[in-house]
PDB file of C-alpha atoms in Angstrom:
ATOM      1  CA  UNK A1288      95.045 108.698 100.102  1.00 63.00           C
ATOM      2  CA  UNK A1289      98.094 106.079  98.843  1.00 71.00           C
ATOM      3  CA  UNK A1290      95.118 105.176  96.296  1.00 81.00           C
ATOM      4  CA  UNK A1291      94.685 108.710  95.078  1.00 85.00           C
ATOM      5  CA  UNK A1292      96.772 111.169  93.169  1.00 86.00           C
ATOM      6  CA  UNK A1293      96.285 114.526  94.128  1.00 87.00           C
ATOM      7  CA  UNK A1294      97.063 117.896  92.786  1.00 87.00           C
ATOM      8  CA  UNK A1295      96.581 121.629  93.849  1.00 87.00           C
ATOM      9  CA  UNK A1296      97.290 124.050  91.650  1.00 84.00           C
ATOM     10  CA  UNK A1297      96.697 128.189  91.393  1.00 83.00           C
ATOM     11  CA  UNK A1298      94.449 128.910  88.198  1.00 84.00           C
ATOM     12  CA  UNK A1299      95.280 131.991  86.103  1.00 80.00           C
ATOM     13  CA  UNK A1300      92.624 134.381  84.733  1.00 76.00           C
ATOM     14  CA  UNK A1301      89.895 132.081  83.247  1.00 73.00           C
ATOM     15  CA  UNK A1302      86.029 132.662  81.977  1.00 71.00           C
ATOM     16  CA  UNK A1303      83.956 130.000  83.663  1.00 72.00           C
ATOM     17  CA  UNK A1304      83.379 128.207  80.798  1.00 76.00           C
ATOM     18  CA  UNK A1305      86.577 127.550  80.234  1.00 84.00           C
ATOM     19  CA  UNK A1306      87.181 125.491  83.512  1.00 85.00           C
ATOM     20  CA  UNK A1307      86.647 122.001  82.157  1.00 87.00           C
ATOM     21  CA  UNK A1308      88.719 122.315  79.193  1.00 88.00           C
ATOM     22  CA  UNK A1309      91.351 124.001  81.287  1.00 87.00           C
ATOM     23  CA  UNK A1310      91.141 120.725  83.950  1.00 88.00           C
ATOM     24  CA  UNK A1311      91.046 118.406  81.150  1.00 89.00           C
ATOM     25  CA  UNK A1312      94.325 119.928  79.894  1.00 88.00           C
ATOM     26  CA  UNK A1313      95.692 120.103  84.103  1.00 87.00           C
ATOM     27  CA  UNK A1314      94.950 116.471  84.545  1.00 88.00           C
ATOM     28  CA  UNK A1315      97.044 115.434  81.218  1.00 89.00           C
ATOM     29  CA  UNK A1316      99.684 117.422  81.852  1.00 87.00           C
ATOM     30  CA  UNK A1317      99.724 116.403  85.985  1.00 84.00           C
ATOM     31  CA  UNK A1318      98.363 112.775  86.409  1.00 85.00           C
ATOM     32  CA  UNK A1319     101.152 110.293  84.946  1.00 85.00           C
ATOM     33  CA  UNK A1320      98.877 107.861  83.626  1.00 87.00           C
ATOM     34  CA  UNK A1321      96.521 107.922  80.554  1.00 89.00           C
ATOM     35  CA  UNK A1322      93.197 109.837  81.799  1.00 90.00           C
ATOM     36  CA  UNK A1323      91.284 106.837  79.995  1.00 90.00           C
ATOM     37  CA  UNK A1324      92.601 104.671  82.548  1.00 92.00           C
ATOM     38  CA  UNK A1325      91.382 107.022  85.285  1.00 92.00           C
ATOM     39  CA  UNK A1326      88.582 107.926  87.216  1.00 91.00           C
ATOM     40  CA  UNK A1327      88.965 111.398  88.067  1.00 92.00           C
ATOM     41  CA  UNK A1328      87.657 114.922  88.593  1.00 91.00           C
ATOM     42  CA  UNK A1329      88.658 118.137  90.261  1.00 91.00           C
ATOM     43  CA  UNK A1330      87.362 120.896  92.629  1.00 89.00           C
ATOM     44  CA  UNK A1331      87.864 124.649  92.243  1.00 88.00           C
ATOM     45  CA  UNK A1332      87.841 127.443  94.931  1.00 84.00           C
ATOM     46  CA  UNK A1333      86.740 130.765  94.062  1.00 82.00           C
ATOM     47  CA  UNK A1334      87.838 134.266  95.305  1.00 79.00           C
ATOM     48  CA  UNK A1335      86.377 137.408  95.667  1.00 74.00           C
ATOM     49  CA  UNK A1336      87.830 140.083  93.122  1.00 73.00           C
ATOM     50  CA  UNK A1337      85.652 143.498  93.751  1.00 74.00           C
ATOM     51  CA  UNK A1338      82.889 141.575  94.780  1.00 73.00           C
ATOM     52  CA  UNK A1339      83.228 138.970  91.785  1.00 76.00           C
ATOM     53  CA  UNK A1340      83.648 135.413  92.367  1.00 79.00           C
ATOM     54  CA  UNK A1341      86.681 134.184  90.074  1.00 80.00           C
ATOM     55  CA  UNK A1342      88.612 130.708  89.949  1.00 81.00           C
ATOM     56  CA  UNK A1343      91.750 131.058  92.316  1.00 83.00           C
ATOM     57  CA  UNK A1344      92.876 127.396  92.820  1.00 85.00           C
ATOM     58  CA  UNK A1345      91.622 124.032  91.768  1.00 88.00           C
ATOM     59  CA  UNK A1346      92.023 120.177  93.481  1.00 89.00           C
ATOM     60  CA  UNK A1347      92.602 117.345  90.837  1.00 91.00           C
ATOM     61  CA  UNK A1348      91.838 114.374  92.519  1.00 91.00           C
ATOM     62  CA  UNK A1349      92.688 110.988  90.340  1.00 92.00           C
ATOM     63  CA  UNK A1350      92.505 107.359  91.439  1.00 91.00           C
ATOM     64  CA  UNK A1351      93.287 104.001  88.939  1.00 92.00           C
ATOM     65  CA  UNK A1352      89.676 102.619  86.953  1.00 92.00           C
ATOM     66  CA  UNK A1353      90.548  99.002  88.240  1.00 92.00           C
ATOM     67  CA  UNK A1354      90.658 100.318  91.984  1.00 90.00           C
ATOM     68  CA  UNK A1355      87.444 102.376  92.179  1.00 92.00           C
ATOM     69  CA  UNK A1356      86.096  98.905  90.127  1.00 92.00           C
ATOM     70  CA  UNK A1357      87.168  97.051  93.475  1.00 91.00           C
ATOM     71  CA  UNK A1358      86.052  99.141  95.418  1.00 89.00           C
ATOM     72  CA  UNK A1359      82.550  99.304  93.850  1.00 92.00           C
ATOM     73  CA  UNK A1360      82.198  95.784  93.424  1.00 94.00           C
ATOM     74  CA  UNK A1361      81.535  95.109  97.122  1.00 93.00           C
ATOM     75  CA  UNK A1362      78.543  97.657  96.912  1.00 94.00           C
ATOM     76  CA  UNK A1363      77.253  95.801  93.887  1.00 94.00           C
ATOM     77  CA  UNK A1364      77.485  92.374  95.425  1.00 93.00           C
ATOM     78  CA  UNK A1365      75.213  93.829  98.098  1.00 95.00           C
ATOM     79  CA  UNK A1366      72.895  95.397  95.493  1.00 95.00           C
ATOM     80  CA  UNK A1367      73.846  98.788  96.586  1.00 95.00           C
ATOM     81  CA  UNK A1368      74.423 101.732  94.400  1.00 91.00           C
ATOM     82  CA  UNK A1369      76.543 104.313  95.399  1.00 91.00           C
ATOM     83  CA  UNK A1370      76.039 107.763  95.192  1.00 91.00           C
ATOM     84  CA  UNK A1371      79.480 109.477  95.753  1.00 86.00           C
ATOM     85  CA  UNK A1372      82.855 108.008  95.859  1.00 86.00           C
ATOM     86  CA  UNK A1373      85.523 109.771  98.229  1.00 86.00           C
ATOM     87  CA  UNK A1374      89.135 109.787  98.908  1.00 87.00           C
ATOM     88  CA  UNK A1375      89.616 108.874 102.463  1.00 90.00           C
ATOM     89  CA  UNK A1376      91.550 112.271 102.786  1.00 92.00           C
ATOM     90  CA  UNK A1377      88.493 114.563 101.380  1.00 91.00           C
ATOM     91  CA  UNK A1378      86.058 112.678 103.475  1.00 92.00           C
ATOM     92  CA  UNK A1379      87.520 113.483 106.453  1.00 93.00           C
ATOM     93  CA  UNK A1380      88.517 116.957 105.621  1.00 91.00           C
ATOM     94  CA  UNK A1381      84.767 117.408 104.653  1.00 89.00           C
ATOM     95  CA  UNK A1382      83.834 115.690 108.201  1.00 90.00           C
ATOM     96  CA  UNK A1383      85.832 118.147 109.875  1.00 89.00           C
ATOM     97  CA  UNK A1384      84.507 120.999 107.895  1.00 86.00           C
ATOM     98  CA  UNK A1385      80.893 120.355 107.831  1.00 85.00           C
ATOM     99  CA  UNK A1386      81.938 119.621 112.081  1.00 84.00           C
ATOM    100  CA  UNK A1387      83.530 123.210 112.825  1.00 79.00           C
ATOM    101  CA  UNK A1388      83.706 125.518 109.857  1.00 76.00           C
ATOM    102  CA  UNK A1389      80.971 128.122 109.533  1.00 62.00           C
ATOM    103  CA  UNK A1390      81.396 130.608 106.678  1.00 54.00           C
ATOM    104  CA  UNK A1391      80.502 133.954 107.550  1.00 47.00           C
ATOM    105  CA  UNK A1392      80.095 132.942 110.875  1.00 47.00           C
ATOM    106  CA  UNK A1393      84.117 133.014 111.845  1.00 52.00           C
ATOM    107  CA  UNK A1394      85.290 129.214 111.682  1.00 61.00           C
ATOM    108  CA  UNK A1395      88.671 127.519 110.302  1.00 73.00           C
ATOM    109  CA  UNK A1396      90.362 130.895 109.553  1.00 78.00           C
ATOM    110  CA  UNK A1397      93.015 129.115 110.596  1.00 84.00           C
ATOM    111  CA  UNK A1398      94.161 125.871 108.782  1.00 90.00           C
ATOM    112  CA  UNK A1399      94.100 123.116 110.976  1.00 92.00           C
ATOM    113  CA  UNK A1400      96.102 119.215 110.632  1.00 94.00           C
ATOM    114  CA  UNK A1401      94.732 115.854 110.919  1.00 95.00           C
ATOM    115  CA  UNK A1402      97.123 112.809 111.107  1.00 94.00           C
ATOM    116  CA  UNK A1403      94.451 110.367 110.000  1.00 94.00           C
ATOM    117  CA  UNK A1404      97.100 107.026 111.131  1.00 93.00           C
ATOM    118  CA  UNK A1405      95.621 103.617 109.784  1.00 92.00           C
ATOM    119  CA  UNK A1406      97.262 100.335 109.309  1.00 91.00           C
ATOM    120  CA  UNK A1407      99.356 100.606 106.423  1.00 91.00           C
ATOM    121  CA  UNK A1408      99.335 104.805 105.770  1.00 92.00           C
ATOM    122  CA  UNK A1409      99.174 107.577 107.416  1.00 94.00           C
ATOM    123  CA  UNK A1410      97.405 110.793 105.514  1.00 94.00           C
ATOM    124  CA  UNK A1411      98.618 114.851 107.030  1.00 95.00           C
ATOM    125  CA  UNK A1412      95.462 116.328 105.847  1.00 94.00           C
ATOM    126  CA  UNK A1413      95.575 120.098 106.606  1.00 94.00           C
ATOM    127  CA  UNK A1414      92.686 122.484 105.561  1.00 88.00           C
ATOM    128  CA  UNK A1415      90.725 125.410 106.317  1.00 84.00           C
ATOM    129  CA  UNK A1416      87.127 126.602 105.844  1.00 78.00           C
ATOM    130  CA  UNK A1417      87.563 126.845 101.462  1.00 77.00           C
ATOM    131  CA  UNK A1418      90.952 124.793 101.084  1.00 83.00           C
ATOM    132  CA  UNK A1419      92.259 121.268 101.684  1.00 88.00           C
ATOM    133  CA  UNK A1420      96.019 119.777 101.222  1.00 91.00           C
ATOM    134  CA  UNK A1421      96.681 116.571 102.000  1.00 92.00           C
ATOM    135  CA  UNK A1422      99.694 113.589 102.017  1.00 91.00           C
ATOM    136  CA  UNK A1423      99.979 109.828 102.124  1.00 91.00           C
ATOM    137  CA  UNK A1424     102.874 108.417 104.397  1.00 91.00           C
ATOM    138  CA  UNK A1425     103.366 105.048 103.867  1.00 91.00           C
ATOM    139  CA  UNK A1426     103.874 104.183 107.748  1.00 91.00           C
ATOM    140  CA  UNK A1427     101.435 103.423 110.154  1.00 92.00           C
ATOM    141  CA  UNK A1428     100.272 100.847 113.141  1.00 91.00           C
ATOM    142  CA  UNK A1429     101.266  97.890 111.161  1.00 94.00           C
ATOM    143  CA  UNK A1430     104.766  99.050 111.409  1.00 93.00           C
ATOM    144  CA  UNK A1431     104.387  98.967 115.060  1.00 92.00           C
ATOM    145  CA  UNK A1432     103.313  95.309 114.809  1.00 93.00           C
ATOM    146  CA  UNK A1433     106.061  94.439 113.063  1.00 94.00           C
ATOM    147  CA  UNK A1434     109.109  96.183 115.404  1.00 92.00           C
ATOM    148  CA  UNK A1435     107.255  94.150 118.621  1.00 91.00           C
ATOM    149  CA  UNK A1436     107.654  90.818 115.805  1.00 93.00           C
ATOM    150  CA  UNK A1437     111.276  91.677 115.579  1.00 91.00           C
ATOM    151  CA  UNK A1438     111.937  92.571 119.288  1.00 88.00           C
ATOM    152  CA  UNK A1439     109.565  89.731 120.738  1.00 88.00           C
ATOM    153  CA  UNK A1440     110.026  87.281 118.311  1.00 91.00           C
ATOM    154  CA  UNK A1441     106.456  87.051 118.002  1.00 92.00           C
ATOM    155  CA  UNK A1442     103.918  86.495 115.340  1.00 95.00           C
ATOM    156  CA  UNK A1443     101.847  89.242 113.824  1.00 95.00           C
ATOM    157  CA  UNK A1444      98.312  88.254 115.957  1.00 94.00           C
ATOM    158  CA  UNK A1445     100.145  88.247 119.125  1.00 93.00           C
ATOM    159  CA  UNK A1446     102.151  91.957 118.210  1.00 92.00           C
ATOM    160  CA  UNK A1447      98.654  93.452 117.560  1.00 91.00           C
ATOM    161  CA  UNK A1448      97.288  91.887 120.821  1.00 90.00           C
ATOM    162  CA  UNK A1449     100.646  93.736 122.669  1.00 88.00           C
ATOM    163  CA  UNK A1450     100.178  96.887 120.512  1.00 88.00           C
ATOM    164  CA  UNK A1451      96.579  96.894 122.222  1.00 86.00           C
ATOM    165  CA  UNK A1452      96.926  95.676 125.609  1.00 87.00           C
ATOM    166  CA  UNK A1453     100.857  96.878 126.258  1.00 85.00           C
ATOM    167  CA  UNK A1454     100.584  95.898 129.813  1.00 84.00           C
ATOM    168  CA  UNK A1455     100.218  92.621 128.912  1.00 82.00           C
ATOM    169  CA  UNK A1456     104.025  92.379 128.109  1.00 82.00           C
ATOM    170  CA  UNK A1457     106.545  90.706 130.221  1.00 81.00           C
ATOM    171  CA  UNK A1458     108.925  93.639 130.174  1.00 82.00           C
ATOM    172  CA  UNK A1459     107.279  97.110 128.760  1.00 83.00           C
ATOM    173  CA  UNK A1460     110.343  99.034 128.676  1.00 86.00           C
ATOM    174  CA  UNK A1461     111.142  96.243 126.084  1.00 86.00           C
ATOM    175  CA  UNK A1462     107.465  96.964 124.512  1.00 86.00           C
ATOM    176  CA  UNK A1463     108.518 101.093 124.305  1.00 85.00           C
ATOM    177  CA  UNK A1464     112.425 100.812 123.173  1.00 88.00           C
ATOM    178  CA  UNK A1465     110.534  98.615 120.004  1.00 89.00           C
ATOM    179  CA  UNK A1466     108.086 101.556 118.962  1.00 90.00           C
ATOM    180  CA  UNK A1467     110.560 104.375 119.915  1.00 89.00           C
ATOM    181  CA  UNK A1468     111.971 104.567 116.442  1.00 90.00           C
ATOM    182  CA  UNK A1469     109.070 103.786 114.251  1.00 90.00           C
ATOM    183  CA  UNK A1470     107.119 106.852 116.606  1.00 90.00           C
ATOM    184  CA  UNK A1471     109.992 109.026 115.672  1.00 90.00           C
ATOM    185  CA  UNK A1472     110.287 108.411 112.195  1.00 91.00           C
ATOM    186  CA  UNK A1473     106.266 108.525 111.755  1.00 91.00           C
ATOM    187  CA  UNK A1474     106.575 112.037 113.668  1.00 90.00           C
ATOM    188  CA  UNK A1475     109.444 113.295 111.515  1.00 92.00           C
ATOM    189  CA  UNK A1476     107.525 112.640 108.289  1.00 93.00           C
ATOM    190  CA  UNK A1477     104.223 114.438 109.873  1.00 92.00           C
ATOM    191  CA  UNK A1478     106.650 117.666 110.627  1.00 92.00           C
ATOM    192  CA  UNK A1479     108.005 117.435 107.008  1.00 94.00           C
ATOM    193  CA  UNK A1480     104.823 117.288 105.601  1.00 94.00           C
ATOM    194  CA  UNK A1481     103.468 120.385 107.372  1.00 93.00           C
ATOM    195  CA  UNK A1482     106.492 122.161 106.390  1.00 94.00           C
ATOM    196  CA  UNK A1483     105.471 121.153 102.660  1.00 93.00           C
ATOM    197  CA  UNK A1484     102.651 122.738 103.458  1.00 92.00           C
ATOM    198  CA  UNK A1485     103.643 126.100 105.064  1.00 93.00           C
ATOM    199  CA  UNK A1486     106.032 126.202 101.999  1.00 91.00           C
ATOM    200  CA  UNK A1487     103.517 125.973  99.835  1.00 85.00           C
ATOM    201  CA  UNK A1488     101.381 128.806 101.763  1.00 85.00           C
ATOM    202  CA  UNK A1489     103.568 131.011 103.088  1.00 83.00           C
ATOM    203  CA  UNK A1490     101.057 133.134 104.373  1.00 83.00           C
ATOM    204  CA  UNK A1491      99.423 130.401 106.441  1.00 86.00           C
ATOM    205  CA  UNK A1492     100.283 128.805 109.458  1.00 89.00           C
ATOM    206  CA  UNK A1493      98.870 125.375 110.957  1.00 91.00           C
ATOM    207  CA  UNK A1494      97.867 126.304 114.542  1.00 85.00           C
ATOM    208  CA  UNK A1495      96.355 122.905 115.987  1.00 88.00           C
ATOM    209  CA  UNK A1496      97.100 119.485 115.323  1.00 90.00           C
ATOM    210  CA  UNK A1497      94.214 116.474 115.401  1.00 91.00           C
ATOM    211  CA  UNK A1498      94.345 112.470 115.453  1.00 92.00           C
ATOM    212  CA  UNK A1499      92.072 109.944 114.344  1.00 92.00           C
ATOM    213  CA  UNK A1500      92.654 106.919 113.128  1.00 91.00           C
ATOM    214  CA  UNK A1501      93.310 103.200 114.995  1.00 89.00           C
ATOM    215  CA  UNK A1502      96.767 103.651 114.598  1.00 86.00           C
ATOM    216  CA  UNK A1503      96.474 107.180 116.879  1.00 87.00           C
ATOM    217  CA  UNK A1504      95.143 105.027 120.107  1.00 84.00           C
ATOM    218  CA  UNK A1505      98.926 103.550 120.333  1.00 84.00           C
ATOM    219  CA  UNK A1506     100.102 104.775 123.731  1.00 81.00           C
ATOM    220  CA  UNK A1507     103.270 106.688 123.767  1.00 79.00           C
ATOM    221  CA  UNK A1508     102.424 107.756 119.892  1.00 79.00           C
ATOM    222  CA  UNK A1509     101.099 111.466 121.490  1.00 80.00           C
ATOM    223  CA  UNK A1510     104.514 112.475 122.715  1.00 80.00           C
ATOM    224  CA  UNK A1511     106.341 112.281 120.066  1.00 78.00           C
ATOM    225  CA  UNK A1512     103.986 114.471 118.014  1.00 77.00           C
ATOM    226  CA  UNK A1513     104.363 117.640 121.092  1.00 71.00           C
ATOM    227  CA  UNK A1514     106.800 119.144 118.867  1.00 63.00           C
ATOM    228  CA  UNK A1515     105.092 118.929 115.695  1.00 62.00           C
TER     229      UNK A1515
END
């Protein structure tokens, strides 16, 4: 997600055939960086207008040439050749969706958030059965380390051992008044994002809240997020 530049837009009336010249002409005009210097491509989701399926809304996903070239350089060390390359955010929206949703058969009508917390970012990915949203916070379990470092005095090894074994601390309170603000300010950022979202789509309302990520096993992280 911090990797990717992403973009969801509504499409006016367009013929089909149109779409890629209309994209190439979105991406210019969205992604502020020269699309040779890109690797991207984009997603649309149709709508049903009198039983014809029309362009409603498109996804413009974008990430830097020399990062996907990192990326795919470890495959190609190993002689593998990969088929698909994924943002971490549509991966596990499309996890979740091939998981629950079940068009026609009545799954996701209801958008649904994942706080996907890893090391250095956290991604609010929120979709339904046809759409996804999603947001990079630059916070996540590494921040944690580095409040115990401040509080403890302690190097980075040893915070991550604590972070993952809390009871091993002399004084836990000590361990829990460290992560209290970081927890807060990693909640208040989720909040904001889902109200970005129900801005965005005010006729849709996020009903259920899911975690994944390493960062989500930090005890005393859940509480925090009861209000979200």
């Amino acid at each position: 997600g911090a990797e990717t530049v992403g973009r969801f837009f509504a499409l006016p009336p367009v013929v089909s055939m149109r779409l890629p010249d209309m994209m190439q002409y979105e991406a210019r005009q969205q992604v502020p960086f020269p699309l040779d210097q890109l690797a991207w491509d984009y997603h649309v989701v149709y709508a049903d207008d009198d039983g014809e399926r029309v362009p409603a809304s498109a996804l413009l996903l974008a990430a830097k040439r020399h990062s996907v070239s990192q990326l795919l350089d470890l495959f190609a060390d190993l002689k593998i050749r990969p088929s698909v390359l994924q943002c971490d955010c549509v991966a596990i929206y499309n996890l979740y969706r091939g998981a629950h949703c079940r068009h026609g058969a009545g799954g996701c009508e209801d958008p649904v958030a994942i706080l996907d917390v890893g090391s250095n970012n956290t991604n609010v990915i929120i979709g339904d059965a046809s759409e996804i949203w999603f947001r990079s916070i630059p916070r996540g379990g590494n921040d944690l380390n580095r409040a115990v470092m401040r509080q403890f005095d302690v190097s980075f090894p040893v915070a991550e051992q604590l972070k993952r074994r809390p009871t091993k601390a002399k004084r836990i309170s000590r361990l829990h008044a460290a992560w209290e603000g970081e927890f807060e300010n990693l909640a208040q950022e989720a909040r904001e994002s889902i109200a970005a979202y129900h801005s965005a789509h005010r006729r849709r309302r996020v009903m259920e809240l899911l975690l994944c990520g390493g960062g989500s096993r930090a005890i005393g992280w859940h509480r925090h997020l009861l209000g979200t």
